[in-house]
mmCIF file of C-alpha atoms and ligand atoms in Angstrom:
data_model
loop_
_atom_site.group_PDB
_atom_site.id
_atom_site.type_symbol
_atom_site.label_atom_id
_atom_site.label_comp_id
_atom_site.label_asym_id
_atom_site.label_seq_id
_atom_site.Cartn_x
_atom_site.Cartn_y
_atom_site.Cartn_z
ATOM 1 C CA MET T 132 0.069 -0.004 -0.033
ATOM 2 C CA GLN T 133 1.507 3.294 -0.941
ATOM 3 C CA ILE T 134 1.235 5.962 1.576
ATOM 4 C CA SER T 135 1.262 9.674 0.659
ATOM 5 C CA LEU T 136 1.571 12.603 3.036
ATOM 6 C CA HIS T 137 1.293 15.878 1.502
ATOM 7 C CA ASN T 138 1.951 18.978 3.504
ATOM 8 C CA LEU T 139 0.720 17.346 6.912
ATOM 9 C CA THR T 140 0.700 19.780 9.663
ATOM 10 C CA LYS T 141 -0.308 19.038 13.159
ATOM 11 C CA ARG T 142 -0.580 21.364 16.002
ATOM 12 C CA PHE T 143 -1.293 20.666 19.736
ATOM 13 C CA GLY T 144 -2.547 24.059 21.164
ATOM 14 C CA ASN T 145 -0.312 26.841 19.860
ATOM 15 C CA THR T 146 2.635 24.457 19.320
ATOM 16 C CA THR T 147 3.289 23.129 15.785
ATOM 17 C CA VAL T 148 4.424 19.703 16.041
ATOM 18 C CA LEU T 149 4.756 18.627 12.366
ATOM 19 C CA ARG T 150 5.077 21.503 9.693
ATOM 20 C CA ASP T 151 4.308 20.830 6.236
ATOM 21 C CA VAL T 152 5.518 17.115 6.022
ATOM 22 C CA SER T 153 5.313 15.782 2.441
ATOM 23 C CA LEU T 154 6.629 12.012 2.053
ATOM 24 C CA GLU T 155 5.888 9.268 -0.532
ATOM 25 C CA ILE T 156 6.243 5.833 1.153
ATOM 26 C CA ALA T 157 6.211 3.242 -1.532
ATOM 27 C CA ASP T 158 4.202 0.003 -1.491
ATOM 28 C CA ARG T 159 6.154 -2.771 0.318
ATOM 29 C CA GLU T 160 8.611 -0.444 1.778
ATOM 30 C CA LEU T 161 10.267 -0.632 5.034
ATOM 31 C CA PHE T 162 10.325 3.019 5.763
ATOM 32 C CA PHE T 163 11.855 4.549 8.929
ATOM 33 C CA LEU T 164 10.951 7.767 10.601
ATOM 34 C CA LEU T 165 14.108 8.852 12.627
ATOM 35 C CA GLY T 166 14.852 11.732 14.862
ATOM 36 C CA PRO T 167 15.700 12.965 18.263
ATOM 37 C CA SER T 168 12.820 12.656 21.161
ATOM 38 C CA GLY T 169 10.057 15.234 20.722
ATOM 39 C CA CYS T 170 10.854 15.722 16.943
ATOM 40 C CA GLY T 171 7.239 14.485 16.087
ATOM 41 C CA LYS T 172 7.923 10.975 14.887
ATOM 42 C CA THR T 173 5.313 9.284 17.110
ATOM 43 C CA THR T 174 2.657 11.951 16.188
ATOM 44 C CA LEU T 175 3.204 11.277 12.414
ATOM 45 C CA LEU T 176 2.850 7.559 13.110
ATOM 46 C CA ARG T 177 -0.503 8.304 15.000
ATOM 47 C CA LEU T 178 -1.765 10.499 12.156
ATOM 48 C CA ILE T 179 -1.103 7.670 9.781
ATOM 49 C CA ALA T 180 -3.072 5.346 12.088
ATOM 50 C CA GLY T 181 -5.696 7.679 12.387
ATOM 51 C CA PHE T 182 -5.434 8.387 16.157
ATOM 52 C CA TYR T 183 -4.889 12.103 15.437
ATOM 53 C CA GLN T 184 -6.548 14.124 12.701
ATOM 54 C CA PRO T 185 -4.049 16.581 10.686
ATOM 55 C CA ASP T 186 -4.636 20.437 10.883
ATOM 56 C CA GLY T 187 -3.746 20.646 7.340
ATOM 57 C CA GLY T 188 -2.455 18.855 4.409
ATOM 58 C CA GLU T 189 -3.618 15.369 3.247
ATOM 59 C CA LEU T 190 -2.932 11.799 3.900
ATOM 60 C CA ARG T 191 -3.596 9.092 1.238
ATOM 61 C CA PHE T 192 -3.389 5.375 1.219
ATOM 62 C CA GLY T 193 -3.098 4.583 -2.543
ATOM 63 C CA PRO T 194 -5.502 6.795 -4.332
ATOM 64 C CA ARG T 195 -7.747 7.052 -1.323
ATOM 65 C CA ARG T 196 -7.765 10.129 0.971
ATOM 66 C CA MET T 197 -7.506 9.025 4.539
ATOM 67 C CA ASN T 198 -7.879 12.353 6.489
ATOM 68 C CA ASP T 199 -11.458 11.510 7.785
ATOM 69 C CA VAL T 200 -11.300 7.704 7.889
ATOM 70 C CA PRO T 201 -11.601 6.507 11.413
ATOM 71 C CA PRO T 202 -8.667 4.168 12.672
ATOM 72 C CA HIS T 203 -10.579 0.982 12.602
ATOM 73 C CA GLU T 204 -11.334 1.499 8.843
ATOM 74 C CA ARG T 205 -7.738 2.090 7.819
ATOM 75 C CA ASN T 206 -6.658 -1.669 8.270
ATOM 76 C CA THR T 207 -3.265 -0.731 10.058
ATOM 77 C CA GLY T 208 -1.566 -2.886 12.508
ATOM 78 C CA MET T 209 0.315 -1.336 15.253
ATOM 79 C CA VAL T 210 3.160 -2.449 17.638
ATOM 80 C CA PHE T 211 4.240 -0.156 20.501
ATOM 81 C CA GLN T 212 7.394 0.097 22.644
ATOM 82 C CA SER T 213 5.457 -1.268 25.672
ATOM 83 C CA TYR T 214 4.212 -4.782 24.331
ATOM 84 C CA ALA T 215 0.533 -3.785 25.399
ATOM 85 C CA LEU T 216 -0.578 -7.491 25.791
ATOM 86 C CA TRP T 217 -3.553 -8.161 27.846
ATOM 87 C CA PRO T 218 -2.098 -9.963 30.847
ATOM 88 C CA HIS T 219 -5.467 -12.198 31.455
ATOM 89 C CA MET T 220 -5.513 -13.710 28.031
ATOM 90 C CA THR T 221 -3.040 -16.389 26.615
ATOM 91 C CA VAL T 222 -0.899 -15.691 23.676
ATOM 92 C CA PHE T 223 -3.422 -17.313 21.439
ATOM 93 C CA GLN T 224 -6.081 -15.052 22.631
ATOM 94 C CA ASN T 225 -4.043 -11.992 22.389
ATOM 95 C CA VAL T 226 -3.351 -12.757 18.861
ATOM 96 C CA ALA T 227 -6.942 -13.785 17.966
ATOM 97 C CA TYR T 228 -8.387 -10.622 19.433
ATOM 98 C CA GLY T 229 -8.346 -8.432 16.262
ATOM 99 C CA LEU T 230 -10.068 -11.363 14.378
ATOM 100 C CA GLU T 231 -12.765 -11.684 17.038
ATOM 101 C CA ILE T 232 -13.677 -7.985 16.680
ATOM 102 C CA ARG T 233 -13.868 -8.592 12.870
ATOM 103 C CA LYS T 234 -16.137 -11.640 13.453
ATOM 104 C CA VAL T 235 -13.923 -13.960 11.610
ATOM 105 C CA PRO T 236 -15.234 -17.526 11.721
ATOM 106 C CA ALA T 237 -13.750 -19.991 14.225
ATOM 107 C CA PRO T 238 -11.835 -22.212 11.667
ATOM 108 C CA GLU T 239 -10.227 -19.388 9.827
ATOM 109 C CA LYS T 240 -9.403 -17.782 12.991
ATOM 110 C CA LEU T 241 -7.580 -20.697 14.244
ATOM 111 C CA GLU T 242 -5.785 -21.024 10.839
ATOM 112 C CA ARG T 243 -4.634 -17.304 10.917
ATOM 113 C CA VAL T 244 -3.569 -17.304 14.450
ATOM 114 C CA ASN T 245 -1.460 -20.111 13.891
ATOM 115 C CA GLU T 246 -0.046 -18.683 11.019
ATOM 116 C CA ALA T 247 0.653 -15.354 12.575
ATOM 117 C CA LEU T 248 2.514 -17.185 15.447
ATOM 118 C CA ARG T 249 4.557 -19.366 13.016
ATOM 119 C CA THR T 250 5.560 -16.040 11.332
ATOM 120 C CA VAL T 251 7.120 -14.939 14.594
ATOM 121 C CA ARG T 252 8.287 -18.314 15.534
ATOM 122 C CA MET T 253 6.024 -18.487 18.864
ATOM 123 C CA GLU T 254 3.648 -21.382 17.671
ATOM 124 C CA ALA T 255 4.995 -23.275 20.629
ATOM 125 C CA PHE T 256 3.858 -20.655 23.151
ATOM 126 C CA ALA T 257 0.282 -20.178 22.223
ATOM 127 C CA THR T 258 -1.264 -21.459 25.695
ATOM 128 C CA ARG T 259 1.028 -19.377 27.830
ATOM 129 C CA SER T 260 0.172 -16.027 29.636
ATOM 130 C CA PRO T 261 2.135 -12.828 28.649
ATOM 131 C CA ASN T 262 3.952 -12.956 31.891
ATOM 132 C CA GLN T 263 5.369 -16.181 31.536
ATOM 133 C CA LEU T 264 7.309 -14.652 28.298
ATOM 134 C CA SER T 265 10.446 -12.707 27.970
ATOM 135 C CA GLY T 266 10.482 -9.074 26.784
ATOM 136 C CA GLY T 267 11.645 -10.440 23.347
ATOM 137 C CA GLN T 268 8.757 -13.179 23.152
ATOM 138 C CA GLN T 269 6.243 -10.494 24.235
ATOM 139 C CA GLN T 270 7.208 -8.384 21.356
ATOM 140 C CA ARG T 271 6.932 -11.040 18.908
ATOM 141 C CA VAL T 272 3.424 -11.759 20.132
ATOM 142 C CA ALA T 273 2.829 -8.070 19.819
ATOM 143 C CA LEU T 274 3.971 -8.346 16.163
ATOM 144 C CA ALA T 275 1.803 -11.463 15.547
ATOM 145 C CA ARG T 276 -1.155 -9.504 16.876
ATOM 146 C CA ALA T 277 -0.556 -6.934 14.203
ATOM 147 C CA LEU T 278 0.152 -9.089 11.290
ATOM 148 C CA VAL T 279 -2.817 -11.544 12.232
ATOM 149 C CA ILE T 280 -5.398 -8.942 10.728
ATOM 150 C CA ARG T 281 -3.280 -8.818 7.325
ATOM 151 C CA PRO T 282 -2.702 -5.040 7.685
ATOM 152 C CA ASP T 283 -2.208 -2.961 4.653
ATOM 153 C CA VAL T 284 0.249 -0.846 6.648
ATOM 154 C CA LEU T 285 2.366 -1.988 9.791
ATOM 155 C CA LEU T 286 3.094 0.907 12.144
ATOM 156 C CA LEU T 287 6.041 0.226 14.591
ATOM 157 C CA ASP T 288 6.684 2.809 17.417
ATOM 158 C CA GLU T 289 10.146 1.973 18.910
ATOM 159 C CA PRO T 290 9.433 -1.662 19.030
ATOM 160 C CA LEU T 291 12.804 -2.734 20.339
ATOM 161 C CA SER T 292 13.518 0.032 22.863
ATOM 162 C CA ASN T 293 12.574 -1.918 25.808
ATOM 163 C CA LEU T 294 14.796 -4.958 25.055
ATOM 164 C CA ASP T 295 18.393 -5.477 25.890
ATOM 165 C CA THR T 296 21.066 -5.236 23.440
ATOM 166 C CA ARG T 297 21.347 -8.799 22.344
ATOM 167 C CA LEU T 298 17.483 -9.454 22.084
ATOM 168 C CA ARG T 299 17.338 -5.908 20.143
ATOM 169 C CA LEU T 300 19.639 -7.199 17.495
ATOM 170 C CA GLU T 301 18.015 -10.597 17.435
ATOM 171 C CA LEU T 302 14.630 -9.059 16.944
ATOM 172 C CA ARG T 303 16.044 -6.596 14.305
ATOM 173 C CA ASP T 304 16.789 -9.721 12.095
ATOM 174 C CA GLU T 305 13.253 -11.053 12.665
ATOM 175 C CA ILE T 306 11.762 -8.022 11.599
ATOM 176 C CA ARG T 307 13.794 -7.977 8.484
ATOM 177 C CA ARG T 308 12.809 -11.370 7.925
ATOM 178 C CA ILE T 309 9.176 -10.798 8.468
ATOM 179 C CA HIS T 310 9.005 -7.762 6.341
ATOM 180 C CA GLY T 311 10.898 -9.843 3.640
ATOM 181 C CA GLU T 312 8.199 -12.726 3.892
ATOM 182 C CA THR T 313 5.090 -10.504 4.159
ATOM 183 C CA LYS T 314 6.021 -7.389 2.127
ATOM 184 C CA ILE T 315 3.637 -5.202 4.233
ATOM 185 C CA THR T 316 4.245 -1.623 3.672
ATOM 186 C CA THR T 317 5.936 -0.733 7.078
ATOM 187 C CA VAL T 318 6.595 2.824 8.845
ATOM 188 C CA TYR T 319 8.981 2.371 11.827
ATOM 189 C CA VAL T 320 9.741 4.864 14.161
ATOM 190 C CA THR T 321 13.075 5.012 16.222
ATOM 191 C CA HIS T 322 15.645 7.362 17.532
ATOM 192 C CA ASP T 323 18.376 4.689 17.187
ATOM 193 C CA GLN T 324 20.370 5.335 13.947
ATOM 194 C CA GLN T 325 21.945 2.036 13.834
ATOM 195 C CA GLU T 326 18.400 0.295 13.680
ATOM 196 C CA SER T 327 17.318 2.503 10.816
ATOM 197 C CA LEU T 328 20.628 2.293 8.981
ATOM 198 C CA SER T 329 20.494 -1.557 9.174
ATOM 199 C CA LEU T 330 16.861 -2.112 8.517
ATOM 200 C CA ALA T 331 15.548 0.632 6.283
ATOM 201 C CA ASP T 332 14.854 0.631 2.765
ATOM 202 C CA ARG T 333 14.535 4.462 2.923
ATOM 203 C CA LEU T 334 14.375 6.554 5.955
ATOM 204 C CA ALA T 335 13.279 10.118 6.814
ATOM 205 C CA VAL T 336 15.138 12.274 9.421
ATOM 206 C CA LEU T 337 12.991 14.749 11.309
ATOM 207 C CA LYS T 338 13.789 17.666 13.388
ATOM 208 C CA ASP T 339 11.149 19.767 15.112
ATOM 209 C CA GLY T 340 8.481 18.409 13.177
ATOM 210 C CA VAL T 341 10.179 18.991 9.880
ATOM 211 C CA VAL T 342 11.591 16.524 7.381
ATOM 212 C CA GLU T 343 15.378 17.289 7.066
ATOM 213 C CA GLN T 344 16.310 14.429 4.548
ATOM 214 C CA VAL T 345 15.043 11.325 2.847
ATOM 215 C CA GLY T 346 16.965 8.596 1.395
ATOM 216 C CA ASP T 347 18.408 5.372 1.538
ATOM 217 C CA PRO T 348 20.639 4.539 4.261
ATOM 218 C CA ARG T 349 23.975 4.830 2.423
ATOM 219 C CA SER T 350 23.288 7.931 0.702
ATOM 220 C CA VAL T 351 21.914 9.775 4.069
ATOM 221 C CA TYR T 352 25.105 8.568 5.721
ATOM 222 C CA ARG T 353 27.586 9.371 3.215
ATOM 223 C CA ARG T 354 25.682 12.473 2.001
ATOM 224 C CA PRO T 355 23.921 14.202 4.670
ATOM 225 C CA ALA T 356 22.067 17.411 3.494
ATOM 226 C CA ASN T 357 23.193 19.331 6.548
ATOM 227 C CA ARG T 358 25.035 19.484 9.848
ATOM 228 C CA PHE T 359 22.015 18.318 11.827
ATOM 229 C CA VAL T 360 21.463 15.031 9.780
ATOM 230 C CA ALA T 361 25.394 14.358 9.652
ATOM 231 C CA ASP T 362 25.624 14.742 13.478
ATOM 232 C CA PHE T 363 22.472 12.734 14.234
ATOM 233 C CA ILE T 364 23.148 9.786 11.836
ATOM 234 C CA GLY T 365 26.730 9.285 13.106
ATOM 235 C CA GLU T 366 29.757 11.193 14.717
ATOM 236 C CA THR T 367 31.419 13.899 12.388
ATOM 237 C CA ASN T 368 34.470 15.901 12.816
ATOM 238 C CA TRP T 369 33.981 19.300 11.631
ATOM 239 C CA ILE T 370 36.426 22.308 10.875
ATOM 240 C CA GLU T 371 36.091 25.591 9.491
ATOM 241 C CA GLY T 372 37.092 26.468 6.073
ATOM 242 C CA GLU T 373 36.488 28.419 2.825
ATOM 243 C CA VAL T 374 36.320 27.404 -0.787
ATOM 244 C CA ALA T 375 39.597 28.135 -2.223
ATOM 245 C CA ALA T 376 38.662 28.021 -5.844
ATOM 246 C CA ARG T 377 35.927 26.643 -8.150
ATOM 247 C CA GLU T 378 37.089 23.674 -10.137
ATOM 248 C CA VAL T 379 35.607 20.710 -11.952
ATOM 249 C CA ALA T 380 36.893 17.591 -10.476
ATOM 250 C CA THR T 381 37.713 18.714 -7.190
ATOM 251 C CA THR T 382 36.947 21.414 -4.572
ATOM 252 C CA PRO T 383 39.894 22.829 -2.646
ATOM 253 C CA ILE T 384 39.208 24.153 0.780
ATOM 254 C CA ARG T 385 41.409 26.417 2.568
ATOM 255 C CA THR T 386 41.430 25.416 6.504
ATOM 256 C CA ALA T 387 43.675 25.975 9.477
ATOM 257 C CA TRP T 388 45.062 22.345 8.590
ATOM 258 C CA GLY T 389 45.930 23.474 5.214
ATOM 259 C CA ILE T 390 44.315 23.028 1.817
ATOM 260 C CA LEU T 391 41.948 20.081 1.828
ATOM 261 C CA GLN T 392 40.749 18.604 -1.457
ATOM 262 C CA SER T 393 37.064 17.251 -1.567
ATOM 263 C CA GLU T 394 35.781 15.168 -4.440
ATOM 264 C CA GLY T 395 33.671 17.050 -7.323
ATOM 265 C CA ASP T 396 32.602 20.543 -8.017
ATOM 266 C CA SER T 397 30.808 21.591 -4.790
ATOM 267 C CA GLY T 398 28.975 24.401 -6.851
ATOM 268 C CA MET T 399 30.133 26.995 -4.256
ATOM 269 C CA ALA T 400 32.131 30.114 -5.586
ATOM 270 C CA ALA T 401 35.721 30.847 -4.198
ATOM 271 C CA GLY T 402 35.545 32.425 -0.858
ATOM 272 C CA THR T 403 32.338 30.761 0.420
ATOM 273 C CA PRO T 404 32.472 29.901 4.054
ATOM 274 C CA VAL T 405 32.017 26.165 4.687
ATOM 275 C CA TRP T 406 32.198 23.369 7.196
ATOM 276 C CA VAL T 407 34.429 20.462 6.280
ATOM 277 C CA GLY T 408 33.326 17.294 7.799
ATOM 278 C CA PHE T 409 34.473 13.563 7.966
ATOM 279 C CA ARG T 410 33.659 10.530 9.933
ATOM 280 C CA PRO T 411 35.944 9.209 12.519
ATOM 281 C CA GLU T 412 36.073 5.832 10.691
ATOM 282 C CA ALA T 413 37.269 7.713 7.654
ATOM 283 C CA VAL T 414 40.466 8.965 9.430
ATOM 284 C CA GLN T 415 43.466 7.013 8.208
ATOM 285 C CA LEU T 416 46.099 6.956 10.867
ATOM 286 C CA THR T 417 49.023 7.116 8.448
ATOM 287 C CA ASP T 418 50.127 9.814 5.989
ATOM 288 C CA HIS T 419 48.693 9.169 2.686
ATOM 289 C CA SER T 420 49.899 12.503 1.620
ATOM 290 C CA GLU T 421 46.727 13.617 0.382
ATOM 291 C CA ASN T 422 44.537 15.389 2.756
ATOM 292 C CA SER T 423 47.119 14.860 5.464
ATOM 293 C CA PHE T 424 47.711 16.804 8.661
ATOM 294 C CA ALA T 425 49.683 16.827 11.858
ATOM 295 C CA SER T 426 48.168 15.719 15.129
ATOM 296 C CA GLN T 427 48.775 14.503 18.709
ATOM 297 C CA LEU T 428 47.030 11.829 20.296
ATOM 298 C CA CYS T 429 45.066 13.221 23.601
ATOM 299 C CA ARG T 430 43.013 10.327 24.667
ATOM 300 C CA VAL T 431 42.303 6.586 23.759
ATOM 301 C CA ASN T 432 38.948 4.983 24.506
ATOM 302 C CA TYR T 433 38.819 1.309 24.379
ATOM 303 C CA LEU T 434 35.438 0.271 22.862
ATOM 304 C CA GLY T 435 36.077 -3.500 22.108
ATOM 305 C CA ALA T 436 35.564 -3.751 18.621
ATOM 306 C CA ILE T 437 37.213 -0.599 17.900
ATOM 307 C CA GLU T 438 39.754 1.770 19.499
ATOM 308 C CA GLU T 439 38.674 5.373 19.496
ATOM 309 C CA TYR T 440 41.359 8.028 19.459
ATOM 310 C CA VAL T 441 40.803 11.745 20.274
ATOM 311 C CA LEU T 442 43.429 13.835 18.629
ATOM 312 C CA ARG T 443 44.463 17.429 18.614
ATOM 313 C CA ALA T 444 45.287 19.402 15.373
ATOM 314 C CA PRO T 445 48.169 21.935 15.620
ATOM 315 C CA ASP T 446 45.468 24.704 15.775
ATOM 316 C CA GLY T 447 43.938 23.037 18.780
ATOM 317 C CA THR T 448 40.612 21.366 17.330
ATOM 318 C CA LEU T 449 39.919 18.177 18.497
ATOM 319 C CA PHE T 450 38.945 15.415 16.376
ATOM 320 C CA LYS T 451 38.237 11.778 16.574
ATOM 321 C CA ALA T 452 39.498 8.657 14.816
ATOM 322 C CA PHE T 453 38.420 4.952 14.916
ATOM 323 C CA ALA T 454 40.814 2.157 14.583
ATOM 324 C CA ARG T 455 39.553 -1.422 13.957
ATOM 325 C CA ASN T 456 41.597 -4.129 15.650
ATOM 326 C CA PRO T 457 44.715 -2.060 15.932
ATOM 327 C CA ALA T 458 48.100 -3.961 16.102
ATOM 328 C CA ALA T 459 49.262 -1.923 18.915
ATOM 329 C CA VAL T 460 47.644 0.545 21.044
ATOM 330 C CA LEU T 461 49.066 4.247 20.583
ATOM 331 C CA PRO T 462 50.433 5.897 23.737
ATOM 332 C CA THR T 463 48.886 9.439 24.404
ATOM 333 C CA GLY T 464 51.103 12.285 23.416
ATOM 334 C CA HIS T 465 52.070 10.248 20.347
ATOM 335 C CA ASP T 466 52.565 12.457 17.162
ATOM 336 C CA LEU T 467 51.106 11.333 14.005
ATOM 337 C CA ARG T 468 50.016 12.549 10.465
ATOM 338 C CA CYS T 469 46.479 11.466 9.614
ATOM 339 C CA SER T 470 44.786 11.703 6.354
ATOM 340 C CA VAL T 471 41.319 11.652 4.845
ATOM 341 C CA ARG T 472 40.387 10.411 1.280
ATOM 342 C CA ARG T 473 38.723 13.354 -0.701
ATOM 343 C CA ARG T 474 35.858 11.239 -1.333
ATOM 344 C CA ASP T 475 35.207 10.870 2.397
ATOM 345 C CA LEU T 476 35.103 14.796 2.874
ATOM 346 C CA LEU T 477 31.782 16.453 3.482
ATOM 347 C CA VAL T 478 31.541 20.179 2.414
ATOM 348 C CA LEU T 479 28.497 22.116 3.628
ATOM 349 C CA PRO T 480 27.858 25.828 3.523
ATOM 350 C CA ARG T 481 28.672 27.310 6.970
ATOM 351 C CA THR T 482 25.442 28.746 7.980
ATOM 352 C CA GLU T 483 25.069 26.994 11.325
ATOM 353 C CA SER T 484 27.003 27.202 14.674
ATOM 354 C CA LEU T 485 29.496 24.490 15.675
ATOM 355 C CA PRO T 486 29.213 22.412 18.694
ATOM 356 C CA GLY T 487 32.232 21.453 20.628
ATOM 357 C CA LEU T 488 33.443 17.828 20.424
HETATM 358 P P1 ATP R 573 10.022 10.514 21.347
HETATM 359 O O1 ATP R 573 11.138 9.721 20.651
HETATM 360 O O2 ATP R 573 10.527 10.988 22.792
HETATM 361 O O3 ATP R 573 8.700 9.376 21.725
HETATM 362 P P2 ATP R 573 8.637 11.866 19.291
HETATM 363 O O4 ATP R 573 9.589 12.266 18.211
HETATM 364 O O5 ATP R 573 7.970 10.699 19.020
HETATM 365 O O6 ATP R 573 9.601 11.612 20.593
HETATM 366 P P3 ATP R 573 6.114 13.219 19.765
HETATM 367 O O7 ATP R 573 5.818 12.034 20.771
HETATM 368 O O8 ATP R 573 5.583 13.101 18.328
HETATM 369 O O9 ATP R 573 7.767 13.022 19.505
HETATM 370 O O10 ATP R 573 6.001 14.652 20.326
HETATM 371 C C1 ATP R 573 6.339 15.856 19.432
HETATM 372 C C2 ATP R 573 5.843 16.933 20.301
HETATM 373 O O11 ATP R 573 4.664 17.063 20.459
HETATM 374 C C3 ATP R 573 6.444 16.762 21.851
HETATM 375 O O12 ATP R 573 7.039 18.181 21.905
HETATM 376 C C4 ATP R 573 5.514 16.463 22.631
HETATM 377 O O13 ATP R 573 5.558 17.054 23.950
HETATM 378 C C5 ATP R 573 4.275 17.182 21.916
HETATM 379 N N1 ATP R 573 3.075 16.235 22.044
HETATM 380 C C6 ATP R 573 2.887 15.051 21.719
HETATM 381 N N2 ATP R 573 1.674 14.553 21.973
HETATM 382 C C7 ATP R 573 0.997 15.676 22.629
HETATM 383 C C8 ATP R 573 -0.441 15.971 23.112
HETATM 384 N N3 ATP R 573 -1.405 15.079 22.874
HETATM 385 N N4 ATP R 573 -0.664 17.028 23.453
HETATM 386 C C9 ATP R 573 0.210 18.089 23.456
HETATM 387 N N5 ATP R 573 1.545 18.023 22.962
HETATM 388 C C10 ATP R 573 1.833 16.697 22.487
#
């Protein structure tokens, strides 16, 4: 089911929580709404579910305008952060509930509940009550309950936030598998960038009720539209610069660290103030001569899979670098030349202020 949002606006009292949100979510897509707490993700999900009415704009499922369609006529399934299972009912009864409301005949009900429980791999738990299940198992049941009605649209509101890291990773894989099998158009709300990068077909990054960028995970991560998106979706080191010249294949940027070359024509005239950004994992801890700069190691943070280095450039700017499985841990105070490939440099017009590292 294709979902179209056209200039959707939502206000609570005098506060505008969503402002002219326009999105096209394709049929069968696993689409993420990502953003910090309070940016309006849940409100947007609730507008799609029909729990809220928009104050402006239009919502369509396929060609059908949904603005005034009540929630129970939208055929959406919803899963919440808190599993919201009925404690006095068995797993089977919890999953069957939506079919009872729809007056589905008993034999079909049995078949569909079993099918939904099989999909989430919980068929062996049908007679248990929710309090005899782990958090991960309860969330599987909540998923089965949403799937059993064969929804046109599945809405997931931070479904993994209550789970510990291991279960979260396990259920992430399950959600990917279930979406692959069912191909139900799914809108998934989270503030966890890893979750969205690893699962999404496409994602929208929201800030203060406004969509900042829409794209597939790789392009949003590698080519963020602005500083907010770059910082929200991963760590970024920033230094000030200005465009040294307008060229075709490269853009030279004058910075306190010397001239840095970025890939391609930035489209910006010589003298334009810019931020130059690069991810910690893009820093090469050896001098590859291009885009190289002196630095001194200030701090080492051991993070298991990676070693995180905090380095100081000669102008005093601190930046981070990641080393994966380093052969030897470098001592603090160590001088080293680092480099960043030109394709890993991000150049954005300098219109916003720079937070500290
Ligand atoms: P979180 O990740 O913390 O759940 P969110 O991005 O989902 O945040 P929303 O729950 O959509 O954010 O809330 C967006 C803004 O709207 C917040 O400032 C919130 O306080 C406000 N808000 C949400 N629901 C209501 C309501 N029913 N009445 C008044 N204000 C509301």
